[in-house]
mmCIF file of C-alpha atoms (C1' of nucleotides) in Angstrom:
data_model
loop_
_atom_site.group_PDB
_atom_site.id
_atom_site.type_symbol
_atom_site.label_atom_id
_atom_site.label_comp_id
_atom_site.label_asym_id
_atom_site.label_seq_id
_atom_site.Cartn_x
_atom_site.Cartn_y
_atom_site.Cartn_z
ATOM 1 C CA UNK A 255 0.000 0.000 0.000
ATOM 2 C CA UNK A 256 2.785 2.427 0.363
ATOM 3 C CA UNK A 257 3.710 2.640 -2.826
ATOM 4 C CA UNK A 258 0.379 3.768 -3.931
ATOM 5 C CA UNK A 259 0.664 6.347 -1.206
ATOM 6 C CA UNK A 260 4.062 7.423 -2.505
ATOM 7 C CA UNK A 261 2.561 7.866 -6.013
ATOM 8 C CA UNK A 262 -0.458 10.154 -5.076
ATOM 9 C CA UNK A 263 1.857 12.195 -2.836
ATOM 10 C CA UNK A 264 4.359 12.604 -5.629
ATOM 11 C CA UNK A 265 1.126 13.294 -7.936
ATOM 12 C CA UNK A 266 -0.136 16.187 -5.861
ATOM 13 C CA UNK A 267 3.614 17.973 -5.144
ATOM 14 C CA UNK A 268 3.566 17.391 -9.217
ATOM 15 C CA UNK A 269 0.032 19.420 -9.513
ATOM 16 C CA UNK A 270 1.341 22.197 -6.917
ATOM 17 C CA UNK A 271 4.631 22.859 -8.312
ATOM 18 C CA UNK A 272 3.175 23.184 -11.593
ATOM 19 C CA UNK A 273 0.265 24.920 -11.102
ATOM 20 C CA UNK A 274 1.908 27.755 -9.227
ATOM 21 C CA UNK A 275 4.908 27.131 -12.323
ATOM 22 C CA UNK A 276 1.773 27.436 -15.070
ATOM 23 C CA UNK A 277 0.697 30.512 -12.901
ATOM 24 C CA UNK A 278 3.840 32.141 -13.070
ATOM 25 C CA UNK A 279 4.037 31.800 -16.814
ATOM 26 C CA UNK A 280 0.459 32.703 -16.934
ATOM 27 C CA UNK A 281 0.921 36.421 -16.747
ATOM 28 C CA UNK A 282 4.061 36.472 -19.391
ATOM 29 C CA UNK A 283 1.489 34.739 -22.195
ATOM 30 C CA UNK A 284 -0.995 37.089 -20.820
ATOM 31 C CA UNK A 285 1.053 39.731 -21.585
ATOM 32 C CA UNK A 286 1.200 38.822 -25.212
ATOM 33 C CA UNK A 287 -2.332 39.191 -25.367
ATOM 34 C CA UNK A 288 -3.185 34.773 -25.878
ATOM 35 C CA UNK A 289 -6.892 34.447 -25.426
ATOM 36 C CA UNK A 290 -8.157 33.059 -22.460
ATOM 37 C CA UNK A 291 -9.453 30.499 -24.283
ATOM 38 C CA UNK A 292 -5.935 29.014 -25.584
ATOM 39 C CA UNK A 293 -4.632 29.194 -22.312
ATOM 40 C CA UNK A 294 -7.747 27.252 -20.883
ATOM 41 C CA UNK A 295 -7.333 24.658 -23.402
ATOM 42 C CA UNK A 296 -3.502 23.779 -22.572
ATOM 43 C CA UNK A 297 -4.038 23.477 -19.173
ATOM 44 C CA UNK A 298 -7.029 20.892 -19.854
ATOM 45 C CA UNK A 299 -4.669 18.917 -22.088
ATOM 46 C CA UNK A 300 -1.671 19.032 -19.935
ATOM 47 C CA UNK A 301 -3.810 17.927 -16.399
ATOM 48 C CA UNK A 302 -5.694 15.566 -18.901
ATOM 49 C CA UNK A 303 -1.862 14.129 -19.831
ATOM 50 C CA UNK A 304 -0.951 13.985 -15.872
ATOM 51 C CA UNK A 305 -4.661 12.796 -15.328
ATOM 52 C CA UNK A 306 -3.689 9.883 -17.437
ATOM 53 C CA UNK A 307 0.359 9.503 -16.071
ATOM 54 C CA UNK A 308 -1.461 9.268 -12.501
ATOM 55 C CA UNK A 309 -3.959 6.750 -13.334
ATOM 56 C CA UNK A 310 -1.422 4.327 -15.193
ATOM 57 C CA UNK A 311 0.450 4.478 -11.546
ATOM 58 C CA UNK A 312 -2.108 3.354 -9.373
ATOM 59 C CA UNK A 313 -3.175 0.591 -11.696
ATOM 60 C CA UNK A 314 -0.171 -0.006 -12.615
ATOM 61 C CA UNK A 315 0.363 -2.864 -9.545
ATOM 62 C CA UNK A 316 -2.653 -5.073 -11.264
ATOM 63 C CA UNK A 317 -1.120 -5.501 -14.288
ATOM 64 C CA UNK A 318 1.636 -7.689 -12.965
ATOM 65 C CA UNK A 319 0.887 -10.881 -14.284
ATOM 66 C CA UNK A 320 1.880 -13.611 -12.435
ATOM 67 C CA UNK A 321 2.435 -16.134 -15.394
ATOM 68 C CA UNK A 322 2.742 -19.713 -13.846
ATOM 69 C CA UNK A 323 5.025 -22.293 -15.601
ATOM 70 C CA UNK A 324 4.702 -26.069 -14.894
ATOM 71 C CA UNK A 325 8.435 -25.961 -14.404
ATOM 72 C CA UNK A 326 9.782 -28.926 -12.771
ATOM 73 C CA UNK A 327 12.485 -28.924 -10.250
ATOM 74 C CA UNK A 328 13.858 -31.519 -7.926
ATOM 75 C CA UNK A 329 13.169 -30.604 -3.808
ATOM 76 C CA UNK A 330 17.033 -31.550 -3.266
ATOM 77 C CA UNK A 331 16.662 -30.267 0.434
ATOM 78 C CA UNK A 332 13.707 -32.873 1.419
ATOM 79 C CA UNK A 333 15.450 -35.707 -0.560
ATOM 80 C CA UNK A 334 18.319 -35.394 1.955
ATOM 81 C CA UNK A 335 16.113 -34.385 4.964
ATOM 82 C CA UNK A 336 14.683 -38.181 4.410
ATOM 83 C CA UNK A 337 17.408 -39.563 3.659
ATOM 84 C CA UNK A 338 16.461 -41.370 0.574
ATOM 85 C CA UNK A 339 19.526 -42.347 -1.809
ATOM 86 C CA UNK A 340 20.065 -42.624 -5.098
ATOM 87 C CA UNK A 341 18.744 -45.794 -5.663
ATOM 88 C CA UNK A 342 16.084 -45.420 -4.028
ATOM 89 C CA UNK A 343 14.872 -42.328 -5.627
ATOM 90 C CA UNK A 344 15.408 -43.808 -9.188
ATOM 91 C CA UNK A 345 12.721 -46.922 -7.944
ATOM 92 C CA UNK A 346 10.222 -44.370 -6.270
ATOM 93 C CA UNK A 347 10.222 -42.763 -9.800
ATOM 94 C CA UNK A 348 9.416 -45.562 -11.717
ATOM 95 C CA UNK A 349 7.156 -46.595 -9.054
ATOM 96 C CA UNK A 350 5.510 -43.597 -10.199
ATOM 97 C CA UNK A 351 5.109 -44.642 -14.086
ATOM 98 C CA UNK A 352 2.725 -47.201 -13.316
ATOM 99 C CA UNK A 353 5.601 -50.109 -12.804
ATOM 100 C CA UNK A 354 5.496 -53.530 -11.002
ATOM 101 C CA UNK A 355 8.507 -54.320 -8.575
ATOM 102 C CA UNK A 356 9.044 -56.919 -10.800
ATOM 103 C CA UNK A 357 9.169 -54.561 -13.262
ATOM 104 C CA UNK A 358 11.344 -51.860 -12.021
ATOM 105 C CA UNK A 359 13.834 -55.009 -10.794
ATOM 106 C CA UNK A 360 14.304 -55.684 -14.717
ATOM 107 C CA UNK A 361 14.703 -51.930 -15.384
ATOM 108 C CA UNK A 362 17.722 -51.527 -13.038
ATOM 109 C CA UNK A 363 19.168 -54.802 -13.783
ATOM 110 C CA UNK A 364 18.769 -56.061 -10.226
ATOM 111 C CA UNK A 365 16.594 -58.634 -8.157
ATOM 112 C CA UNK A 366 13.169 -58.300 -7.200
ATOM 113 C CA UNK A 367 13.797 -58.581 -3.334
ATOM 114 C CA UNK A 368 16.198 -55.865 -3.724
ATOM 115 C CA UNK A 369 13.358 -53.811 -5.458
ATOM 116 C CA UNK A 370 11.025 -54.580 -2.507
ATOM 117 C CA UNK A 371 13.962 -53.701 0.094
ATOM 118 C CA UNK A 372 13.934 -50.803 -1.517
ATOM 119 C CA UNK A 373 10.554 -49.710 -1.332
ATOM 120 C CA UNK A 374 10.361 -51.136 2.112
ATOM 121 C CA UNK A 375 13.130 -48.210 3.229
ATOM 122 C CA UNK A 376 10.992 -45.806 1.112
ATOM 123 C CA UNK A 377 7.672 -46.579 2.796
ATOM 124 C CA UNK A 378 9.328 -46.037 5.904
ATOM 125 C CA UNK A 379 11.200 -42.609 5.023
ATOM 126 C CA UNK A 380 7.559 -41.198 3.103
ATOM 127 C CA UNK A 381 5.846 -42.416 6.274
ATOM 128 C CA UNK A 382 3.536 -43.860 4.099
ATOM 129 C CA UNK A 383 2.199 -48.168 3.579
ATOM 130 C CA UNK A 384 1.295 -48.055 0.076
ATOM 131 C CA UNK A 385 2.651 -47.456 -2.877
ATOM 132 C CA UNK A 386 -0.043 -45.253 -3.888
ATOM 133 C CA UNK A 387 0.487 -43.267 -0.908
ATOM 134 C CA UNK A 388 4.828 -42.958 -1.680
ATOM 135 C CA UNK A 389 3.572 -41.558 -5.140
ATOM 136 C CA UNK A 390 1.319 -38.803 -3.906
ATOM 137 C CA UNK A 391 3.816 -37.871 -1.377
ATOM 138 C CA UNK A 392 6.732 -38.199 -3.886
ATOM 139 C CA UNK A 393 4.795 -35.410 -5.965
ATOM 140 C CA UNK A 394 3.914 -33.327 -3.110
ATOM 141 C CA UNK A 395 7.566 -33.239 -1.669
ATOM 142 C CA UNK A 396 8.288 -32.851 -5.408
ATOM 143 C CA UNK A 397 11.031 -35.633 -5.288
ATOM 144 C CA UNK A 398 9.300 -36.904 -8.714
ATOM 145 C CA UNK A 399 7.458 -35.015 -11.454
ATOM 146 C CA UNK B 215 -9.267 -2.625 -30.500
ATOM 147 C CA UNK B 216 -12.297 -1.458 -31.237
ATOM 148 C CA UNK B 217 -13.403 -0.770 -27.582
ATOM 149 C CA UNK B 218 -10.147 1.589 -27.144
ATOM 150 C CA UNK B 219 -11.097 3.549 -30.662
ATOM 151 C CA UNK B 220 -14.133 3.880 -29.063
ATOM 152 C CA UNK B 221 -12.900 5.054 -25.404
ATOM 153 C CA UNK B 222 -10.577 7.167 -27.306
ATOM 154 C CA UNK B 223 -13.402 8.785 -29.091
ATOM 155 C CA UNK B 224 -15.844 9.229 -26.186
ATOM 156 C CA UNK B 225 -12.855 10.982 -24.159
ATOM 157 C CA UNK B 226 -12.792 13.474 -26.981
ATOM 158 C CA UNK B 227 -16.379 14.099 -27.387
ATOM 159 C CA UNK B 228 -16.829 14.515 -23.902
ATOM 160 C CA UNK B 229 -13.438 16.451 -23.619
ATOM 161 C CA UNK B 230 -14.901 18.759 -26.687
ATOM 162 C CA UNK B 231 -18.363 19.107 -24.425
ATOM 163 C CA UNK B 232 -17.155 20.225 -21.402
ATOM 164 C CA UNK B 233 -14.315 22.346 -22.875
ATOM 165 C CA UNK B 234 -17.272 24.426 -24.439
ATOM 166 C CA UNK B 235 -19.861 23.971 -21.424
ATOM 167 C CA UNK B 236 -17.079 25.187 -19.110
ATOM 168 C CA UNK B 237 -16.309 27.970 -21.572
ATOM 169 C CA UNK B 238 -20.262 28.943 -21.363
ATOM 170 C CA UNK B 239 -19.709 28.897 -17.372
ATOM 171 C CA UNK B 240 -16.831 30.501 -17.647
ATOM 172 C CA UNK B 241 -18.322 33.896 -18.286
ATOM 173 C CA UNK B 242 -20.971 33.824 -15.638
ATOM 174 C CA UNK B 243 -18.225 32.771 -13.058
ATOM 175 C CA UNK B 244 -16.308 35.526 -14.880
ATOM 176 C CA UNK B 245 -18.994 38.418 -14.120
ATOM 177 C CA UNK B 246 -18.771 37.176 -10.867
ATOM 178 C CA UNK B 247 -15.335 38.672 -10.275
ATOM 179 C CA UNK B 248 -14.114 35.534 -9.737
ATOM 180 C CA UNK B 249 -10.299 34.994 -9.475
ATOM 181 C CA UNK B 250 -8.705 33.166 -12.785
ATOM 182 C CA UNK B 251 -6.295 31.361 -10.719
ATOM 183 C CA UNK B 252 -9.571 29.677 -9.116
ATOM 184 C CA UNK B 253 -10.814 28.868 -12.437
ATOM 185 C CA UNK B 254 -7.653 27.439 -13.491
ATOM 186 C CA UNK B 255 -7.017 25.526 -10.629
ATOM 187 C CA UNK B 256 -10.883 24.248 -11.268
ATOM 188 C CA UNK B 257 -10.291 23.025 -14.630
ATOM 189 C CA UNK B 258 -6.756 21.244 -14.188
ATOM 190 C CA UNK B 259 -8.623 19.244 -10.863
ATOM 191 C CA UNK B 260 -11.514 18.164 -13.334
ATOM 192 C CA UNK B 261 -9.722 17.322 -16.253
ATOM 193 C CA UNK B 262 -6.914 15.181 -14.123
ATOM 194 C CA UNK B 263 -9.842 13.424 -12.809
ATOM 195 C CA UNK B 264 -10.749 12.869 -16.441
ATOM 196 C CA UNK B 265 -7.464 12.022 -17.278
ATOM 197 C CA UNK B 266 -7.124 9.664 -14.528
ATOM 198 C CA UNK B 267 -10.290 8.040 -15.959
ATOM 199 C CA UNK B 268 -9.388 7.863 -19.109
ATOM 200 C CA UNK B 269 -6.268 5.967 -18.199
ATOM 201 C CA UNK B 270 -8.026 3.582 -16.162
ATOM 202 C CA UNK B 271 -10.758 2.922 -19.281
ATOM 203 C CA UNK B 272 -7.579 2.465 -21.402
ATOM 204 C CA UNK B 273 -5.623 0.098 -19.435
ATOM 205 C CA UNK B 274 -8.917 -1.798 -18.281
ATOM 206 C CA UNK B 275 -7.541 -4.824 -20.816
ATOM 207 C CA UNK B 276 -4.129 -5.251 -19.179
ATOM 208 C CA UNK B 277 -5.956 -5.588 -16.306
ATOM 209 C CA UNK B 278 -8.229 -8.787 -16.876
ATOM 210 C CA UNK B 279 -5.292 -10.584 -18.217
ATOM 211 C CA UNK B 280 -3.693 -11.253 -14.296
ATOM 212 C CA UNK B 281 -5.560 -14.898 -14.317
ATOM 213 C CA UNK B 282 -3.868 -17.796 -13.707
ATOM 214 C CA UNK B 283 -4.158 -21.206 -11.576
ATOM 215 C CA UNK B 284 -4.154 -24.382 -12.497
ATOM 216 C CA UNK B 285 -7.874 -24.807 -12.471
ATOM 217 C CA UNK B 286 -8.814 -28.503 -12.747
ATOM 218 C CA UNK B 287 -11.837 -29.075 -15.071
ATOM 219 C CA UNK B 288 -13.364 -32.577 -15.362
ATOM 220 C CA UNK B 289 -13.362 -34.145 -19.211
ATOM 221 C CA UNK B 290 -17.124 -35.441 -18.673
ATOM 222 C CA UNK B 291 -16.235 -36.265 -22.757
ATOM 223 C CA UNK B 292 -13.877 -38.815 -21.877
ATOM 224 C CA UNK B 293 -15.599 -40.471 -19.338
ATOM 225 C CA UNK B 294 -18.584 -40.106 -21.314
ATOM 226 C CA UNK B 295 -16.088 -41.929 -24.599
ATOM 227 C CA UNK B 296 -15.077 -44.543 -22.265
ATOM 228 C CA UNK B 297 -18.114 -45.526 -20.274
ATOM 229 C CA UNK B 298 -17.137 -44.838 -16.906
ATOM 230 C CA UNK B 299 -20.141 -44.743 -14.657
ATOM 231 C CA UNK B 300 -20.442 -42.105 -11.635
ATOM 232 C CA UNK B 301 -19.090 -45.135 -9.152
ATOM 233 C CA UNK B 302 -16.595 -46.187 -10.765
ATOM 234 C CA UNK B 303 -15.079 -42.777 -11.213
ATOM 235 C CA UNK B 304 -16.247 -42.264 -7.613
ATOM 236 C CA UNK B 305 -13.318 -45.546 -7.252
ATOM 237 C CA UNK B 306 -11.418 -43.894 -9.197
ATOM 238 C CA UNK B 307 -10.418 -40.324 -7.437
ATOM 239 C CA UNK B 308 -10.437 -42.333 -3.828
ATOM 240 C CA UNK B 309 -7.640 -44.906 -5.592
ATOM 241 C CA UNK B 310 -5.846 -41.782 -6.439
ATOM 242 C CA UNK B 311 -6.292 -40.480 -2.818
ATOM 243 C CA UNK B 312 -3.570 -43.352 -1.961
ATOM 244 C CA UNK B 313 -6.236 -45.855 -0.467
ATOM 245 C CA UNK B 314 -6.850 -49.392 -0.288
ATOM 246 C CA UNK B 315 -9.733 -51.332 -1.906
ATOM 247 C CA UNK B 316 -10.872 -51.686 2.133
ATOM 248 C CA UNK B 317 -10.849 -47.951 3.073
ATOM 249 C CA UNK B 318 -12.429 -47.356 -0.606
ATOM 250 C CA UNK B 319 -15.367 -50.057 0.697
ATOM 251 C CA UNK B 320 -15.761 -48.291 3.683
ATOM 252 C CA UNK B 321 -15.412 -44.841 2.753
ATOM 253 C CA UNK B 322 -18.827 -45.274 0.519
ATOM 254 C CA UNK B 323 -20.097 -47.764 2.549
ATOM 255 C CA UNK B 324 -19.914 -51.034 0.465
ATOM 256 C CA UNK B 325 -18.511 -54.289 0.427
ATOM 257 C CA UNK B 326 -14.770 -54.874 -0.355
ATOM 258 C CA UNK B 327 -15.897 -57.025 -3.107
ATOM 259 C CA UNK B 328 -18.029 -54.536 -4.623
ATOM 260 C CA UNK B 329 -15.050 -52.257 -4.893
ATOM 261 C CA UNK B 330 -12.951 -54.708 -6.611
ATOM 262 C CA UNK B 331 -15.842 -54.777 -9.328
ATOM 263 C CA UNK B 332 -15.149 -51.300 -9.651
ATOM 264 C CA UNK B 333 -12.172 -51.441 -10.078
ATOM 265 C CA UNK B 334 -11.793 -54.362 -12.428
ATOM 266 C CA UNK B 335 -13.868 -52.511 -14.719
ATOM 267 C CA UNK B 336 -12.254 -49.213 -14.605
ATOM 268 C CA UNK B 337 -9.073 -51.251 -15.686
ATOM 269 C CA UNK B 338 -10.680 -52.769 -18.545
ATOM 270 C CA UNK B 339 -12.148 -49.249 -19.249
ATOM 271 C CA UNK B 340 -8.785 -47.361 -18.743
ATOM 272 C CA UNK B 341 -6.979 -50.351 -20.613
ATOM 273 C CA UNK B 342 -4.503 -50.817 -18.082
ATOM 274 C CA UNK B 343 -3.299 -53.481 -15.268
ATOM 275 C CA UNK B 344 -2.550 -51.704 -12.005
ATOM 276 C CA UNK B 345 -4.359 -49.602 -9.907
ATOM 277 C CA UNK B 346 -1.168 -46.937 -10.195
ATOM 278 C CA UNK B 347 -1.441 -46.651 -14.184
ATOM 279 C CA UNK B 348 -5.288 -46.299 -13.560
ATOM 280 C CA UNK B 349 -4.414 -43.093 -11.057
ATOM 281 C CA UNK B 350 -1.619 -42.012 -14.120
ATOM 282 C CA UNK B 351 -4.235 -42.562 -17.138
ATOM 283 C CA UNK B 352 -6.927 -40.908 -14.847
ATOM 284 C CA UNK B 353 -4.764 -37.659 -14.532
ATOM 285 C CA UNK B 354 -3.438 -37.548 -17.860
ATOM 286 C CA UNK B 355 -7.491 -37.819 -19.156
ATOM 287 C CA UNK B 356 -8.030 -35.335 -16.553
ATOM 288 C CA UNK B 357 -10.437 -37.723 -15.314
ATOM 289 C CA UNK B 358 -9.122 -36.908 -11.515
ATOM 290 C CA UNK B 359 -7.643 -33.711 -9.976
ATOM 291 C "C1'" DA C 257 39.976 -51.493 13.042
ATOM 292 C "C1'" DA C 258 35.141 -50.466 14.162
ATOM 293 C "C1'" DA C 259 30.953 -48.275 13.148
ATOM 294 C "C1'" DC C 260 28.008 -47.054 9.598
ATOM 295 C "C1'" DC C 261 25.504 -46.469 5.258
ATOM 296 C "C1'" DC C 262 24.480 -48.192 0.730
ATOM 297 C "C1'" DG C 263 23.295 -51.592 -2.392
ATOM 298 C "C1'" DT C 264 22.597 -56.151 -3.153
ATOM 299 C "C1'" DC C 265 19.965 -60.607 -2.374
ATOM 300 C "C1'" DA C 266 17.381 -63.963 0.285
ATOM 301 C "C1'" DT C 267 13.363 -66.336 2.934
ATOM 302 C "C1'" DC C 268 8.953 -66.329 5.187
ATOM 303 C "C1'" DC C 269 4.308 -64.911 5.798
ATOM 304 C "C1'" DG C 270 0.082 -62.466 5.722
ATOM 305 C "C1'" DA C 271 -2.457 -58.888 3.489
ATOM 306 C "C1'" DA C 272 -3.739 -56.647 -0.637
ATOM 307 C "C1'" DC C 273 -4.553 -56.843 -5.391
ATOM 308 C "C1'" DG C 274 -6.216 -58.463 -10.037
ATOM 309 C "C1'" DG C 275 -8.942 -61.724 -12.947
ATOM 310 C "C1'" DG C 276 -12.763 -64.587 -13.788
ATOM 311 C "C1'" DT C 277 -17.484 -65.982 -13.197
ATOM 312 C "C1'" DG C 278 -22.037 -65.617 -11.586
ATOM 313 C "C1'" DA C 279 -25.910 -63.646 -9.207
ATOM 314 C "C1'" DT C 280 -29.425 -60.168 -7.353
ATOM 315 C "C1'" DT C 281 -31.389 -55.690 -7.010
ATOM 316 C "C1'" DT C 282 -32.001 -51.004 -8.281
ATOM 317 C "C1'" DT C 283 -32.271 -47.429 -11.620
ATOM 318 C "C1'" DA C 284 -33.062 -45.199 -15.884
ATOM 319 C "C1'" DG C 285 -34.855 -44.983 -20.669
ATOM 320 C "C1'" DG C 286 -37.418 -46.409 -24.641
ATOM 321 C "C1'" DC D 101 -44.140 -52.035 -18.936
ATOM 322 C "C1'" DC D 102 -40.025 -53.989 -20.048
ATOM 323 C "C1'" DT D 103 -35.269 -53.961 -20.911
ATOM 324 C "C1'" DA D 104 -30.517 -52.453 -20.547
ATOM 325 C "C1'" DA D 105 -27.240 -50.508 -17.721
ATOM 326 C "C1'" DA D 106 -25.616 -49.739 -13.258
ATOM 327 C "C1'" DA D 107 -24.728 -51.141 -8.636
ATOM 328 C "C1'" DT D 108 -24.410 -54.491 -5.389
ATOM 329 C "C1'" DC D 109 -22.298 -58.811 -3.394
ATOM 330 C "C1'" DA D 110 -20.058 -63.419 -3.440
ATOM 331 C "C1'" DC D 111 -16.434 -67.142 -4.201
ATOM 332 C "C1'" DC D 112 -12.174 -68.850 -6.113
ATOM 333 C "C1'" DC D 113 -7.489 -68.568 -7.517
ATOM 334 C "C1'" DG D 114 -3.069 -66.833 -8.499
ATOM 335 C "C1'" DT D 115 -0.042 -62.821 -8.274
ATOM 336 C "C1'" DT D 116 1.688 -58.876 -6.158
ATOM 337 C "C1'" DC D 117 2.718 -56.217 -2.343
ATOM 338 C "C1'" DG D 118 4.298 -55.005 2.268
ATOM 339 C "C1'" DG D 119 6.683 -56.147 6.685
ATOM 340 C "C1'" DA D 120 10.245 -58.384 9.225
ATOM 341 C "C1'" DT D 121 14.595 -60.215 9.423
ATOM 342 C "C1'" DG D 122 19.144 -61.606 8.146
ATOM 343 C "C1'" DA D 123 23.246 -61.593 5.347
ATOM 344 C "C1'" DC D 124 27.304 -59.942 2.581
ATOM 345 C "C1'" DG D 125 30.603 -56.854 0.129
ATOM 346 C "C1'" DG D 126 32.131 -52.135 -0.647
ATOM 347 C "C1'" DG D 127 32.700 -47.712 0.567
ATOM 348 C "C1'" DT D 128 33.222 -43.590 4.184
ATOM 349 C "C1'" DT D 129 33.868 -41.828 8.576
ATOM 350 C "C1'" DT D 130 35.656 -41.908 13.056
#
DNA sequence: AAACCCGTCATCCGAACGGGTGATTTTAGG
DNA sequence: CCTAAAATCACCCGTTCGGATGACGGGTTT
């Protein structure tokens, strides 16, 4: 809010300063006989121009889009506040495509008991029982995508 | 576009009106001994206030375009393409929830095996095996928040 | 060297899951 | 009214999953 304050502040020392400026100036075009009518006009243009300038400024704090992007990035930090490895962040991800321990044991080339030792530890570190349950929490913590 | 054009050209009728309504005024206020720094002063308030509308009516568009989110809308088309009845979608978003076939049974207060009918026919239906590529397929159809 | 973590693999067991089949009741639409 | 779809429940069977425990080799840290 104190910008906004700032802004009509600066907008009304603006208006004084030139007002009394426009004044001052007044009586020299005054003295070259301009109709009152001329002079009129430029002052409704000119406060019509600041008018506008002042306006943008206070609206000007809406416009900021905000412009979310489905970015992904890896929550490093909670990954080592668990403690989950390497290894076992590699099977929680394909645990997350849709794959059977059996499954992700033939992806990484190793048995199935180490798979479910694996997901055992993960269970345990998510706080979770099901694999369902490591997946949601995998997303939340964003450890997977 | 258009509605700016048209702003644009409202501003300057109404700018041309009260320019030559003030003008008429002017001379009464005039007889009336009136100061012209008062006058002035008059006009450069009302026409920054017109200014400052102005600016607001032209910037209006900038505006609306702040919205974001990642507002989940249900594709009733695909469920509707795929047959998926109101239960077994019902199945569907609690299996994504992380819970078992049990906790699904007695969350909607049916028998366990009634759940695994469910949930055998949302596989068929979803053309998959496991209950975690059902939750994958379901978000990728947007079938489930 | 000892303690410790990681990754690997194993066995056992009970619970959960998935597939198949069949049946009854309720609901909705022609 | 009558039928088709939806919803309900049951039983069987095999697979998968989850939990507990133990073991072993290779690193790092102390």
């Amino acid at each position: 809010m104190k910008p906004i304050y700032k802004t009509a502040l600066a907008y009304g020392m603006a208006l004084a300063v030139l007002t009394t400026l426009l004044k001052a100036v007044e009586y020299q075009y005054w003295a070259r006989d301009l109709s009152v009518e001329f002079y009129i006009g430029l002052v409704a243009v000119f406060f019509t121009g600041l008018g506008i300038w002042a306006g943008l400024k206070l609206t000007q704090k809406k416009v900021v889009t905000v412009a979310v992007g489905p970015a992904f990035v890896l929550n490093t930090h909670e990954l080592q506040r668990l403690g989950i490895s390497k290894r076992e962040h590699e099977v929680l991800a394909l645990m997350a495509k849709g794959l059977s321990n059996q499954e992700i044991a033939d992806t990484l080339f190793v048995s199935l008991n180490t798979v479910k030792t694996h997901t055992s530890h993960l269970f345990m570190k998510l706080d979770v029982s099901r694999r369902t349950q490591a997946i949601q929490r995998g997303k939340e913590l964003r450890l997977i995508a």
